[in-house]
Coordinates of C-alpha atoms in Angstrom, one line a residue:
X1 CA -65.1 200.4 8.6
X2 CA -66.9 201.0 11.9
X3 CA -67.3 198.6 14.4
X4 CA -69.8 199.0 17.6
X5 CA -69.2 199.6 21.3
X6 CA -71.9 197.9 23.4
X7 CA -72.6 195.5 26.2
X8 CA -73.3 191.8 24.7
X9 CA -73.2 188.0 26.6
X10 CA -70.4 186.8 24.7
X11 CA -68.0 190.2 25.3
X12 CA -64.5 189.1 24.3
X13 CA -63.2 192.4 25.1
X14 CA -64.1 194.6 28.4
X15 CA -65.0 197.6 26.1
X16 CA -68.1 195.3 25.1
X17 CA -69.4 194.9 28.7
X18 CA -70.8 197.5 31.3
X19 CA -67.6 197.6 33.5
X20 CA -65.1 199.9 33.9
X21 CA -62.5 200.9 31.1
X22 CA -59.6 202.3 32.5
X23 CA -57.2 204.5 30.7
X24 CA -55.7 203.0 27.8
X25 CA -54.5 203.5 24.1
X26 CA -56.2 201.7 21.4
X27 CA -54.4 198.5 19.6
X28 CA -50.7 198.8 21.3
X29 CA -50.7 195.2 20.4
X30 CA -50.3 196.1 16.7
X31 CA -47.0 197.5 15.7
X32 CA -48.5 200.3 14.1
X33 CA -51.4 201.4 16.4
X34 CA -54.3 203.9 15.0
X35 CA -53.6 207.3 14.8
X36 CA -56.6 209.0 15.0
X37 CA -60.2 207.5 16.4
X38 CA -63.7 208.7 16.0
X39 CA -66.5 207.7 18.5
X40 CA -70.0 208.6 17.5
X41 CA -72.5 208.2 20.3
X42 CA -75.8 206.5 19.4
X43 CA -77.6 205.7 22.2
X44 CA -76.7 206.5 26.4
X45 CA -77.2 205.2 29.7
X46 CA -79.1 207.6 32.0
X47 CA -76.8 206.5 34.9
X48 CA -73.1 206.4 34.7
X49 CA -71.0 205.6 31.5
X50 CA -69.0 209.0 31.6
X51 CA -66.1 208.9 29.2
X52 CA -62.6 209.9 30.5
X53 CA -59.7 211.2 29.0
X54 CA -56.1 212.4 29.8
X55 CA -53.0 213.8 27.8
X56 CA -50.3 211.2 28.1
X57 CA -47.7 213.6 27.0
X58 CA -48.3 216.1 29.4
X59 CA -48.3 213.2 32.2
X60 CA -45.2 211.5 30.8
X61 CA -43.6 215.2 31.0
X62 CA -44.8 215.5 34.7
X63 CA -43.3 212.0 35.5
X64 CA -39.9 212.4 33.8
X65 CA -39.9 216.2 35.8
X66 CA -40.4 214.1 39.0
X67 CA -39.1 210.9 38.6
X68 CA -36.7 210.8 35.9
X69 CA -35.6 206.8 36.4
X70 CA -39.4 205.9 36.4
X71 CA -39.8 207.7 33.1
X72 CA -36.4 206.1 31.5
X73 CA -37.6 202.6 32.9
X74 CA -41.1 203.1 30.9
X75 CA -39.6 204.8 27.6
X76 CA -36.9 201.7 27.5
X77 CA -38.6 198.5 28.6
X78 CA -40.2 196.4 26.0
X79 CA -43.6 195.0 27.0
X80 CA -45.6 192.4 25.5
X81 CA -48.8 192.9 24.1
X82 CA -51.1 189.6 23.1
X83 CA -54.8 190.0 21.7
X84 CA -56.3 186.4 20.8
X85 CA -60.0 186.0 20.3
X86 CA -63.1 186.1 17.4
X87 CA -64.3 189.3 16.4
X88 CA -65.5 189.4 12.8
X89 CA -62.9 186.8 12.3
X90 CA -60.7 184.7 14.0
X91 CA -57.5 186.9 15.6
X92 CA -54.5 186.4 17.2
X93 CA -51.5 189.5 17.3
X94 CA -48.9 189.9 19.4
X95 CA -46.3 192.8 19.7
X96 CA -43.4 194.3 21.5
X97 CA -43.7 197.8 23.0
X98 CA -42.5 200.5 25.3
X99 CA -45.1 202.1 27.3
X100 CA -43.5 205.5 26.5
X101 CA -42.6 205.5 23.2
X102 CA -39.9 208.7 22.5
X103 CA -37.9 210.4 19.7
X104 CA -33.9 210.7 19.4
X105 CA -34.1 213.7 22.3
X106 CA -36.2 212.2 24.9
X107 CA -39.3 212.9 23.9
X108 CA -42.3 211.0 24.4
X109 CA -43.6 210.9 20.4
X110 CA -46.3 208.0 21.5
X111 CA -48.2 206.3 24.3
X112 CA -48.7 202.4 24.1
X113 CA -50.7 201.3 27.2
X114 CA -53.7 199.3 27.5
X115 CA -53.1 196.6 30.7
X116 CA -56.3 194.3 29.1
X117 CA -54.1 193.3 26.4
X118 CA -50.6 193.6 28.2
X119 CA -49.6 190.0 28.4
X120 CA -48.9 187.7 31.1
X121 CA -44.7 187.1 29.8
X122 CA -42.8 189.7 30.6
X123 CA -39.1 188.5 29.6
X124 CA -36.7 191.0 31.5
X125 CA -34.2 190.4 34.3
X126 CA -35.9 189.8 37.7
X127 CA -33.6 192.4 39.3
X128 CA -35.9 194.6 36.9
X129 CA -39.3 193.6 37.6
X130 CA -40.0 195.4 40.8
X131 CA -38.5 198.9 39.7
X132 CA -41.0 198.4 36.1
X133 CA -44.6 197.8 38.4
X134 CA -43.1 200.6 40.7
X135 CA -42.6 203.1 37.4
X136 CA -45.9 201.9 36.1
X137 CA -47.8 202.4 39.4
X138 CA -46.5 206.2 39.3
X139 CA -47.4 206.8 35.9
X140 CA -51.2 205.0 36.4
X141 CA -51.4 207.1 39.2
X142 CA -50.6 210.3 37.7
X143 CA -53.2 209.2 34.7
X144 CA -56.2 208.6 37.1
X145 CA -55.3 212.3 39.4
X146 CA -58.0 214.4 39.3
X147 CA -55.6 216.8 38.3
X148 CA -55.3 215.7 35.2
X149 CA -58.0 213.6 33.7
X150 CA -61.3 214.9 32.1
X151 CA -64.8 213.6 32.4
X152 CA -67.6 214.2 30.2
X153 CA -70.9 212.1 29.0
X154 CA -71.7 212.0 25.2
X155 CA -75.1 212.6 24.1
X156 CA -76.7 210.9 20.9
X157 CA -75.5 212.5 18.3
X158 CA -72.6 213.3 19.9
X159 CA -69.0 212.9 17.8
X160 CA -65.8 212.6 19.8
X161 CA -62.3 212.4 18.0
X162 CA -58.7 212.0 19.6
X163 CA -55.5 211.6 18.8
X164 CA -54.6 207.5 20.0
X165 CA -50.9 208.2 20.4
X166 CA -51.4 210.7 22.6
X167 CA -54.9 210.8 24.6
X168 CA -55.6 208.0 26.7
X169 CA -59.2 207.4 26.9
X170 CA -61.6 205.4 29.7
X171 CA -65.0 204.9 30.3
X172 CA -66.8 204.4 33.9
X173 CA -69.0 201.7 34.6
X174 CA -73.4 201.7 34.1
X175 CA -75.6 199.4 35.0
X176 CA -76.6 197.0 32.8
X177 CA -80.0 196.6 31.7
X178 CA -82.5 193.9 29.3
X179 CA -81.2 195.1 26.2
X180 CA -78.2 197.4 24.8
X181 CA -78.2 200.3 27.0
X182 CA -75.1 202.4 25.4
X183 CA -74.0 202.3 22.2
X184 CA -71.2 203.8 20.6
X185 CA -70.1 203.4 17.0
X186 CA -65.8 203.9 16.5
X187 CA -64.0 204.3 13.2
X188 CA -60.0 204.8 13.0
X189 CA -57.8 206.5 10.4
X190 CA -54.0 207.0 10.6
X191 CA -52.3 210.3 10.5
X192 CA -51.0 210.2 6.9
X193 CA -54.6 209.6 5.7
X194 CA -55.4 213.2 7.4
X195 CA -52.9 215.1 6.7
X196 CA -53.3 214.2 3.2
X197 CA -57.0 214.9 3.1
X198 CA -56.4 218.2 4.8
X199 CA -53.7 219.5 2.5
X200 CA -55.6 218.5 -0.3
X201 CA -58.9 220.6 1.7
X202 CA -56.0 223.2 1.8
X203 CA -55.8 223.3 -2.0
X204 CA -59.2 223.5 -2.7
X205 CA -59.7 226.3 -0.7
X206 CA -57.0 227.7 -1.7
X207 CA -57.9 227.4 -5.5
X208 CA -61.6 229.1 -4.9
X209 CA -59.8 232.0 -3.9

């Protein structure tokens, strides 16, 4: 299934407006967020609308080196995500995620960060609130550093694909128009599907050889 990213009057998501999209991963509100994302540019605005990406694993590694305590906070604190609305159907989903998911050795394996769906509920001890927001600000500042982010502008016909567990993406704002001025079509895939297709492709190639 595919979905459309374009500005509309009854937008229930900031992605469907002309406003700036801050760096995020898609659907941390799901226990198992999509692993791979595809975006196909159908129409592009003349001014603004540039896409931005940043390597969340690299930024996490940098945070761990310069502030181990901040890294520990973001990799151990469960954050509430919630999304309620109507888009093709009525939906109401909720999930707790650590912003930096780690393996047994403490290395980042998935980033779960989307301020647009981060809930107002935050059930941690009061004395831990300020340290959490200080850690989150440091992480967010690193994400938005010119040193780390890459900015580009899709042209009609371009398709970009990226690892939604690792790469955070965003969009610069663009001026509204009388009609749809920017249109992307998106799709998701899970890593197990991608890997099984690659194994099948490799098998076919080897059989031909």
